[in-house]
């Protein structure tokens, strides 16, 4: 007879995130990267990879690192849904000072549009988490391939560009596996 293991809320240990990883996640969340206006996140990733000495290419706005033939490929997208309905002019690089960001030691995250913390707004976290996971693996020396593609939220234009290129598609086919976060 098998006995089921029951874990109550009080039995769980909090998962603490290293400060450096928490700051990376916070930096990513604060960048506004709406479809068609992904330069802020693209430039952030390029600077991060350059500082780590990790080779990459900017292929039509997609950041690609195909450095380990046959190794796994991890992919995330650069853009986020424009839930606020902002009329973008192309120069929105981050939230202004009126936005309030909270991140506690257990990585509970909230982003507010007002200092009184009455109105939450989009974190754009659907794939900022994926970007964070990939950058963290790279920072920790994992030998992985990566693809950060643009315009996923409006039809997957960036990933279509990548797979339509015969040379890039051939490299992807040789990867051990691919995980799209």
JSON list of N, CA and C in Angstrom, two decimals, residues 87-124:
[
{"chain": "A", "resi": 87, "resn": "UNK", "atom": "N", "xyz": [-0.30, 54.79, -26.81]},
{"chain": "A", "resi": 87, "resn": "UNK", "atom": "CA", "xyz": [0.03, 55.20, -28.17]},
{"chain": "A", "resi": 87, "resn": "UNK", "atom": "C", "xyz": [1.55, 55.40, -28.16]},
{"chain": "A", "resi": 88, "resn": "UNK", "atom": "N", "xyz": [2.23, 54.49, -28.80]},
{"chain": "A", "resi": 88, "resn": "UNK", "atom": "CA", "xyz": [3.68, 54.48, -28.72]},
{"chain": "A", "resi": 88, "resn": "UNK", "atom": "C", "xyz": [4.29, 55.36, -29.80]},
{"chain": "A", "resi": 89, "resn": "UNK", "atom": "N", "xyz": [5.39, 56.01, -29.43]},
{"chain": "A", "resi": 89, "resn": "UNK", "atom": "CA", "xyz": [6.10, 56.85, -30.37]},
{"chain": "A", "resi": 89, "resn": "UNK", "atom": "C", "xyz": [7.45, 56.26, -30.74]},
{"chain": "A", "resi": 90, "resn": "UNK", "atom": "N", "xyz": [7.82, 55.16, -30.12]},
{"chain": "A", "resi": 90, "resn": "UNK", "atom": "CA", "xyz": [9.07, 54.51, -30.43]},
{"chain": "A", "resi": 90, "resn": "UNK", "atom": "C", "xyz": [10.19, 54.84, -29.47]},
{"chain": "A", "resi": 91, "resn": "UNK", "atom": "N", "xyz": [9.96, 55.73, -28.51]},
{"chain": "A", "resi": 91, "resn": "UNK", "atom": "CA", "xyz": [11.03, 56.09, -27.59]},
{"chain": "A", "resi": 91, "resn": "UNK", "atom": "C", "xyz": [10.74, 55.69, -26.14]},
{"chain": "A", "resi": 92, "resn": "UNK", "atom": "N", "xyz": [9.79, 54.78, -25.96]},
{"chain": "A", "resi": 92, "resn": "UNK", "atom": "CA", "xyz": [9.47, 54.33, -24.61]},
{"chain": "A", "resi": 92, "resn": "UNK", "atom": "C", "xyz": [10.43, 53.23, -24.21]},
{"chain": "A", "resi": 93, "resn": "UNK", "atom": "N", "xyz": [11.38, 53.55, -23.36]},
{"chain": "A", "resi": 93, "resn": "UNK", "atom": "CA", "xyz": [12.39, 52.56, -22.99]},
{"chain": "A", "resi": 93, "resn": "UNK", "atom": "C", "xyz": [12.11, 51.91, -21.65]},
{"chain": "A", "resi": 94, "resn": "UNK", "atom": "N", "xyz": [11.40, 52.56, -20.77]},
{"chain": "A", "resi": 94, "resn": "UNK", "atom": "CA", "xyz": [11.13, 51.98, -19.46]},
{"chain": "A", "resi": 94, "resn": "UNK", "atom": "C", "xyz": [9.96, 52.73, -18.84]},
{"chain": "A", "resi": 95, "resn": "UNK", "atom": "N", "xyz": [9.48, 52.19, -17.77]},
{"chain": "A", "resi": 95, "resn": "UNK", "atom": "CA", "xyz": [8.42, 52.87, -17.04]},
{"chain": "A", "resi": 95, "resn": "UNK", "atom": "C", "xyz": [8.95, 54.15, -16.43]},
{"chain": "A", "resi": 96, "resn": "UNK", "atom": "N", "xyz": [8.10, 55.14, -16.31]},
{"chain": "A", "resi": 96, "resn": "UNK", "atom": "CA", "xyz": [8.55, 56.37, -15.70]},
{"chain": "A", "resi": 96, "resn": "UNK", "atom": "C", "xyz": [8.55, 56.23, -14.18]},
{"chain": "A", "resi": 97, "resn": "UNK", "atom": "N", "xyz": [9.02, 57.26, -13.49]},
{"chain": "A", "resi": 97, "resn": "UNK", "atom": "CA", "xyz": [9.20, 57.18, -12.05]},
{"chain": "A", "resi": 97, "resn": "UNK", "atom": "C", "xyz": [7.90, 57.06, -11.27]},
{"chain": "A", "resi": 98, "resn": "UNK", "atom": "N", "xyz": [6.77, 57.33, -11.90]},
{"chain": "A", "resi": 98, "resn": "UNK", "atom": "CA", "xyz": [5.50, 57.25, -11.20]},
{"chain": "A", "resi": 98, "resn": "UNK", "atom": "C", "xyz": [5.05, 55.81, -11.02]},
{"chain": "A", "resi": 99, "resn": "UNK", "atom": "N", "xyz": [5.60, 54.90, -11.79]},
{"chain": "A", "resi": 99, "resn": "UNK", "atom": "CA", "xyz": [5.24, 53.50, -11.65]},
{"chain": "A", "resi": 99, "resn": "UNK", "atom": "C", "xyz": [5.97, 52.91, -10.46]},
{"chain": "A", "resi": 100, "resn": "UNK", "atom": "N", "xyz": [5.31, 52.04, -9.75]},
{"chain": "A", "resi": 100, "resn": "UNK", "atom": "CA", "xyz": [5.88, 51.46, -8.55]},
{"chain": "A", "resi": 100, "resn": "UNK", "atom": "C", "xyz": [6.01, 49.96, -8.74]},
{"chain": "A", "resi": 101, "resn": "UNK", "atom": "N", "xyz": [7.20, 49.46, -8.48]},
{"chain": "A", "resi": 101, "resn": "UNK", "atom": "CA", "xyz": [7.50, 48.05, -8.65]},
{"chain": "A", "resi": 101, "resn": "UNK", "atom": "C", "xyz": [7.82, 47.46, -7.29]},
{"chain": "A", "resi": 102, "resn": "UNK", "atom": "N", "xyz": [7.21, 46.33, -6.95]},
{"chain": "A", "resi": 102, "resn": "UNK", "atom": "CA", "xyz": [7.56, 45.66, -5.70]},
{"chain": "A", "resi": 102, "resn": "UNK", "atom": "C", "xyz": [7.96, 44.23, -6.00]},
{"chain": "A", "resi": 103, "resn": "UNK", "atom": "N", "xyz": [8.98, 43.77, -5.32]},
{"chain": "A", "resi": 103, "resn": "UNK", "atom": "CA", "xyz": [9.46, 42.40, -5.44]},
{"chain": "A", "resi": 103, "resn": "UNK", "atom": "C", "xyz": [9.99, 42.01, -4.08]},
{"chain": "A", "resi": 104, "resn": "UNK", "atom": "N", "xyz": [9.30, 41.08, -3.41]},
{"chain": "A", "resi": 104, "resn": "UNK", "atom": "CA", "xyz": [9.75, 40.70, -2.08]},
{"chain": "A", "resi": 104, "resn": "UNK", "atom": "C", "xyz": [10.73, 39.54, -2.14]},
{"chain": "A", "resi": 105, "resn": "UNK", "atom": "N", "xyz": [11.23, 39.09, -0.99]},
{"chain": "A", "resi": 105, "resn": "UNK", "atom": "CA", "xyz": [12.27, 38.06, -0.95]},
{"chain": "A", "resi": 105, "resn": "UNK", "atom": "C", "xyz": [11.79, 36.72, -1.47]},
{"chain": "A", "resi": 106, "resn": "UNK", "atom": "N", "xyz": [10.49, 36.52, -1.57]},
{"chain": "A", "resi": 106, "resn": "UNK", "atom": "CA", "xyz": [9.95, 35.27, -2.09]},
{"chain": "A", "resi": 106, "resn": "UNK", "atom": "C", "xyz": [9.60, 35.40, -3.57]},
{"chain": "A", "resi": 107, "resn": "UNK", "atom": "N", "xyz": [10.04, 36.50, -4.19]},
{"chain": "A", "resi": 107, "resn": "UNK", "atom": "CA", "xyz": [9.82, 36.78, -5.61]},
{"chain": "A", "resi": 107, "resn": "UNK", "atom": "C", "xyz": [8.35, 36.97, -5.94]},
{"chain": "A", "resi": 108, "resn": "UNK", "atom": "N", "xyz": [7.57, 37.52, -5.00]},
{"chain": "A", "resi": 108, "resn": "UNK", "atom": "CA", "xyz": [6.20, 37.92, -5.30]},
{"chain": "A", "resi": 108, "resn": "UNK", "atom": "C", "xyz": [6.29, 39.32, -5.91]},
{"chain": "A", "resi": 109, "resn": "UNK", "atom": "N", "xyz": [5.77, 39.45, -7.11]},
{"chain": "A", "resi": 109, "resn": "UNK", "atom": "CA", "xyz": [6.01, 40.65, -7.89]},
{"chain": "A", "resi": 109, "resn": "UNK", "atom": "C", "xyz": [4.71, 41.38, -8.20]},
{"chain": "A", "resi": 110, "resn": "UNK", "atom": "N", "xyz": [4.75, 42.69, -8.09]},
{"chain": "A", "resi": 110, "resn": "UNK", "atom": "CA", "xyz": [3.61, 43.52, -8.45]},
{"chain": "A", "resi": 110, "resn": "UNK", "atom": "C", "xyz": [4.14, 44.78, -9.10]},
{"chain": "A", "resi": 111, "resn": "UNK", "atom": "N", "xyz": [3.42, 45.27, -10.09]},
{"chain": "A", "resi": 111, "resn": "UNK", "atom": "CA", "xyz": [3.77, 46.53, -10.75]},
{"chain": "A", "resi": 111, "resn": "UNK", "atom": "C", "xyz": [2.51, 47.38, -10.76]},
{"chain": "A", "resi": 112, "resn": "UNK", "atom": "N", "xyz": [2.64, 48.62, -10.28]},
{"chain": "A", "resi": 112, "resn": "UNK", "atom": "CA", "xyz": [1.50, 49.51, -10.14]},
{"chain": "A", "resi": 112, "resn": "UNK", "atom": "C", "xyz": [1.66, 50.73, -11.02]},
{"chain": "A", "resi": 113, "resn": "UNK", "atom": "N", "xyz": [0.53, 51.29, -11.45]},
{"chain": "A", "resi": 113, "resn": "UNK", "atom": "CA", "xyz": [0.54, 52.51, -12.24]},
{"chain": "A", "resi": 113, "resn": "UNK", "atom": "C", "xyz": [0.56, 53.76, -11.37]},
{"chain": "A", "resi": 114, "resn": "UNK", "atom": "N", "xyz": [0.37, 53.60, -10.08]},
{"chain": "A", "resi": 114, "resn": "UNK", "atom": "CA", "xyz": [0.28, 54.75, -9.19]},
{"chain": "A", "resi": 114, "resn": "UNK", "atom": "C", "xyz": [1.02, 54.49, -7.90]},
{"chain": "A", "resi": 115, "resn": "UNK", "atom": "N", "xyz": [1.49, 55.58, -7.28]},
{"chain": "A", "resi": 115, "resn": "UNK", "atom": "CA", "xyz": [2.25, 55.47, -6.04]},
{"chain": "A", "resi": 115, "resn": "UNK", "atom": "C", "xyz": [1.43, 54.92, -4.89]},
{"chain": "A", "resi": 116, "resn": "UNK", "atom": "N", "xyz": [0.11, 55.07, -4.96]},
{"chain": "A", "resi": 116, "resn": "UNK", "atom": "CA", "xyz": [-0.77, 54.58, -3.89]},
{"chain": "A", "resi": 116, "resn": "UNK", "atom": "C", "xyz": [-0.99, 53.07, -3.99]},
{"chain": "A", "resi": 117, "resn": "UNK", "atom": "N", "xyz": [-0.48, 52.45, -5.04]},
{"chain": "A", "resi": 117, "resn": "UNK", "atom": "CA", "xyz": [-0.59, 51.01, -5.28]},
{"chain": "A", "resi": 117, "resn": "UNK", "atom": "C", "xyz": [-2.04, 50.54, -5.36]},
{"chain": "A", "resi": 118, "resn": "UNK", "atom": "N", "xyz": [-2.86, 51.32, -6.06]},
{"chain": "A", "resi": 118, "resn": "UNK", "atom": "CA", "xyz": [-4.26, 50.96, -6.24]},
{"chain": "A", "resi": 118, "resn": "UNK", "atom": "C", "xyz": [-4.52, 50.28, -7.57]},
{"chain": "A", "resi": 119, "resn": "UNK", "atom": "N", "xyz": [-3.72, 50.57, -8.58]},
{"chain": "A", "resi": 119, "resn": "UNK", "atom": "CA", "xyz": [-3.97, 50.06, -9.93]},
{"chain": "A", "resi": 119, "resn": "UNK", "atom": "C", "xyz": [-2.76, 49.29, -10.45]},
{"chain": "A", "resi": 120, "resn": "UNK", "atom": "N", "xyz": [-2.89, 47.97, -10.48]},
{"chain": "A", "resi": 120, "resn": "UNK", "atom": "CA", "xyz": [-1.81, 47.16, -11.04]},
{"chain": "A", "resi": 120, "resn": "UNK", "atom": "C", "xyz": [-1.81, 47.27, -12.56]},
{"chain": "A", "resi": 121, "resn": "UNK", "atom": "N", "xyz": [-0.65, 47.06, -13.15]},
{"chain": "A", "resi": 121, "resn": "UNK", "atom": "CA", "xyz": [-0.51, 47.09, -14.60]},
{"chain": "A", "resi": 121, "resn": "UNK", "atom": "C", "xyz": [0.24, 45.84, -15.07]},
{"chain": "A", "resi": 122, "resn": "UNK", "atom": "N", "xyz": [0.32, 45.68, -16.35]},
{"chain": "A", "resi": 122, "resn": "UNK", "atom": "CA", "xyz": [0.96, 44.50, -16.93]},
{"chain": "A", "resi": 122, "resn": "UNK", "atom": "C", "xyz": [2.45, 44.50, -16.64]},
{"chain": "A", "resi": 123, "resn": "UNK", "atom": "N", "xyz": [2.94, 43.36, -16.21]},
{"chain": "A", "resi": 123, "resn": "UNK", "atom": "CA", "xyz": [4.37, 43.19, -16.04]},
{"chain": "A", "resi": 123, "resn": "UNK", "atom": "C", "xyz": [5.04, 42.88, -17.37]},
{"chain": "A", "resi": 124, "resn": "UNK", "atom": "N", "xyz": [4.27, 42.38, -18.32]},
{"chain": "A", "resi": 124, "resn": "UNK", "atom": "CA", "xyz": [4.88, 41.87, -19.54]},
{"chain": "A", "resi": 124, "resn": "UNK", "atom": "C", "xyz": [5.69, 40.64, -19.21]}
]
